Amino acid sequence: SSELTQDPAVSVALGQTVRITCQGDSLRSYYASWYQQKPGQAPVVVIYGKNNRPSGIPDRFSGSSSGNTASLTITGAQAEDEADYYCNSRDSSGNHRIFGGGTKLTVL
Amino acid sequence: QVQLQQWGAGLLKPSETLSLTCAVYGGSFSAYYWTWNWIRQPPGKGLEWIGEINHRGSTDYNPSLKSRVTISLDTSKNQFSLKLNSVTAADTAVYYCARLREVEATFIYYYYMDVWGKGTTVTVS
């Protein structure tokens, strides 16, 4: 089991807004980063820290955090956003990095 | 534009040692704000963090793999390497190398993996 918990699957209608969450005790102390992975490709960071987007990531991607939950929000989801999404932060001891189990996003 | 190029044996027998190397091209290797990571992904499953090494050669490993893992650095070649011994079928996965970047903003530190290798498929059979 993962110490960062994500819903296995989420779906969203094209153009609508979707929130993907990541829960874990460590998130009360550490920020998460979020990665998008499409089939056969390496992951790509989409959000890090409080709400920071690397260069080239569309502004429809945003992040937030409250208590033990980090969230990735896609506002106006596009077909190309269909992918697996992973959060990454520290484990509950704070000593090691860990990934969430991943969320498969389907855009309907 | 920094690129990570990785290579290593793709087919191993049980009990052998997995050995992968990742070379850093197009950028500095020894900045204090970078840490060099290995991550793996079993077929059809999620990402698993294996471990990391910083510019001083200090390492940190996933507790579940710590007894079998060694990550090392060769600054003269801008490379870092992964060794995983006594492999079993459970170690079959795509292995990625990645650069972890540290960003400081008003005394708050953020970390994210900003550059990834393309992945190496390792099969244990």
XYZ file of C-alpha atoms in Angstrom:
233
model
C 0.000 0.000 0.000
C 1.106 3.554 -0.662
C 1.404 6.236 2.017
C 0.129 8.714 -0.538
C -3.398 7.715 -1.520
C -4.965 8.556 -4.866
C -8.256 7.503 -6.405
C -7.454 4.838 -9.015
C -9.639 6.355 -11.714
C -11.451 9.602 -12.438
C -13.409 10.718 -15.472
C -14.349 14.145 -16.782
C -16.407 15.415 -19.683
C -14.521 17.304 -22.349
C -14.190 20.964 -21.348
C -15.235 20.416 -17.753
C -13.195 20.746 -14.580
C -11.711 17.815 -12.696
C -9.830 17.564 -9.411
C -7.390 14.748 -8.676
C -6.445 14.326 -5.037
C -3.529 12.878 -3.099
C -3.852 12.185 0.621
C -1.154 11.494 3.178
C 0.022 12.630 6.583
C 3.305 13.887 5.144
C 1.406 16.442 3.062
C 0.797 18.444 6.223
C 4.541 19.189 6.189
C 5.714 18.769 2.592
C 4.445 19.961 -0.762
C 3.627 17.497 -3.500
C 4.646 17.533 -7.128
C 2.384 16.133 -9.836
C 3.334 14.118 -12.918
C 1.430 13.282 -16.073
C 2.277 10.009 -17.807
C 0.913 8.941 -21.161
C 1.225 5.340 -22.406
C 4.753 4.381 -23.365
C 6.207 7.697 -22.227
C 8.220 8.952 -19.289
C 6.366 11.077 -16.730
C 6.297 14.848 -17.108
C 5.970 17.269 -14.188
C 2.872 19.481 -14.432
C 2.725 21.100 -10.984
C 5.181 21.497 -8.116
C 5.156 23.269 -4.791
C 2.292 25.455 -3.710
C 1.017 25.979 -7.276
C 3.873 26.243 -9.763
C 3.746 25.225 -13.400
C 6.952 24.457 -15.294
C 7.461 26.215 -18.590
C 5.302 24.710 -21.324
C 2.543 23.379 -19.065
C -0.865 24.867 -19.947
C -2.441 27.168 -17.392
C -5.485 24.930 -17.150
C -3.369 22.870 -14.737
C -3.272 24.159 -11.157
C -2.428 22.835 -7.734
C -3.534 23.385 -4.173
C -3.040 21.908 -0.746
C -5.058 21.780 2.453
C -4.301 19.737 5.523
C -3.285 16.230 4.478
C -4.553 16.584 0.909
C -2.879 17.890 -2.217
C -4.990 18.482 -5.301
C -4.371 18.823 -9.012
C -7.133 20.637 -10.876
C -7.594 20.696 -14.629
C -9.945 23.495 -15.654
C -11.422 22.826 -19.081
C -10.064 19.331 -19.620
C -8.885 18.492 -23.125
C -8.684 15.154 -24.875
C -4.886 15.280 -24.648
C -5.101 15.436 -20.850
C -6.198 11.795 -20.748
C -3.315 10.131 -18.903
C -2.160 8.714 -15.594
C -1.357 11.263 -12.906
C 0.965 10.680 -9.958
C 1.707 12.751 -6.894
C 5.163 12.656 -5.287
C 6.286 13.851 -1.905
C 7.772 12.476 1.298
C 6.671 9.379 3.180
C 5.164 9.658 6.651
C 8.599 9.560 8.296
C 9.698 12.465 6.109
C 12.883 10.611 5.335
C 12.183 9.192 1.893
C 10.414 10.148 -1.299
C 7.296 8.295 -2.369
C 4.793 8.290 -5.212
C 1.061 7.987 -4.880
C -0.565 4.982 -6.502
C -1.663 7.031 -9.514
C -4.988 8.163 -10.969
C -6.111 7.225 -14.458
C -7.938 10.197 -15.960
C -10.443 9.530 -18.717
C -11.765 12.451 -20.765
C -15.233 11.613 -22.079
C 18.567 21.592 -22.906
C 19.577 18.933 -20.402
C 19.022 15.344 -21.481
C 19.378 12.081 -19.590
C 20.479 9.060 -21.577
C 20.261 5.716 -19.847
C 21.407 2.230 -20.724
C 21.969 -1.226 -19.275
C 21.173 -4.900 -19.651
C 17.535 -5.566 -20.477
C 17.290 -9.281 -19.725
C 18.469 -10.856 -16.506
C 18.150 -14.223 -14.814
C 16.948 -14.528 -11.208
C 19.699 -13.844 -8.645
C 21.737 -11.714 -11.090
C 22.584 -8.047 -10.564
C 20.748 -5.302 -12.428
C 23.105 -2.556 -13.567
C 21.966 0.687 -15.226
C 23.768 3.934 -15.996
C 22.370 7.388 -16.702
C 24.441 10.082 -18.411
C 23.690 13.787 -18.147
C 24.161 15.815 -21.314
C 23.842 19.516 -21.915
C 24.139 20.850 -18.409
C 26.028 20.982 -15.166
C 26.082 17.820 -13.122
C 27.309 18.986 -9.754
C 25.022 21.839 -8.708
C 23.906 21.537 -5.079
C 20.262 21.951 -6.008
C 20.111 18.788 -8.100
C 19.712 15.228 -6.864
C 19.849 12.244 -9.171
C 17.052 9.696 -8.853
C 16.038 6.241 -10.009
C 12.364 5.272 -10.348
C 10.797 2.099 -11.681
C 7.402 1.029 -13.011
C 6.345 -2.634 -13.154
C 4.153 -3.569 -16.120
C 0.675 -2.096 -15.715
C 1.504 -0.627 -12.303
C 2.439 2.706 -10.775
C 5.720 4.498 -10.208
C 8.021 3.364 -7.416
C 10.840 5.544 -6.116
C 14.061 3.526 -5.789
C 16.555 6.031 -4.443
C 18.726 9.070 -5.063
C 22.217 10.504 -4.802
C 23.221 14.138 -4.371
C 26.227 16.075 -5.611
C 28.248 15.102 -2.521
C 27.570 11.415 -3.087
C 25.121 11.066 -0.204
C 22.431 8.508 -0.902
C 18.895 7.735 0.201
C 17.031 4.555 -0.663
C 13.515 3.185 -0.569
C 13.418 1.169 2.675
C 11.815 -1.765 0.868
C 14.826 -2.026 -1.502
C 17.632 -0.663 0.652
C 19.304 -4.015 1.341
C 19.771 -4.662 -2.409
C 20.341 -1.204 -3.920
C 23.433 0.864 -4.553
C 23.418 4.198 -6.359
C 26.747 5.760 -7.254
C 28.111 8.858 -8.957
C 30.909 9.403 -11.490
C 31.340 13.165 -11.720
C 34.221 12.833 -14.191
C 31.796 11.324 -16.712
C 28.621 13.162 -15.659
C 27.002 9.814 -14.930
C 25.206 8.062 -12.110
C 24.421 4.390 -11.802
C 22.035 1.924 -10.223
C 22.832 -1.573 -9.048
C 20.154 -3.895 -7.723
C 21.340 -7.312 -6.668
C 19.607 -10.663 -6.282
C 16.867 -9.764 -8.730
C 13.632 -11.739 -9.038
C 10.681 -11.586 -11.399
C 9.201 -8.892 -9.129
C 11.989 -6.557 -10.277
C 10.753 -6.678 -13.868
C 9.931 -3.075 -14.725
C 10.728 -0.013 -16.772
C 13.501 1.829 -14.938
C 13.802 5.606 -15.228
C 16.513 7.993 -14.189
C 15.462 11.531 -13.312
C 16.883 14.817 -12.050
C 15.288 16.203 -8.899
C 15.442 19.960 -8.708
C 15.353 21.976 -5.504
C 13.794 25.421 -5.689
C 13.834 27.869 -2.801
C 11.220 30.598 -2.534
C 11.125 32.754 0.594
C 12.705 30.049 2.759
C 10.287 27.401 1.496
C 11.810 24.559 -0.480
C 10.077 22.821 -3.376
C 11.256 19.642 -5.063
C 10.310 18.183 -8.402
C 11.712 15.851 -11.034
C 12.134 18.082 -14.028
C 14.124 15.919 -16.431
C 13.621 12.204 -17.056
C 15.351 9.571 -19.103
C 13.337 7.631 -21.666
C 13.294 4.491 -19.558
C 14.947 1.081 -19.832
C 12.876 -2.092 -19.830
C 14.380 -4.745 -17.584
C 12.968 -8.260 -17.632
C 13.942 -10.917 -15.106
C 13.208 -14.398 -16.365
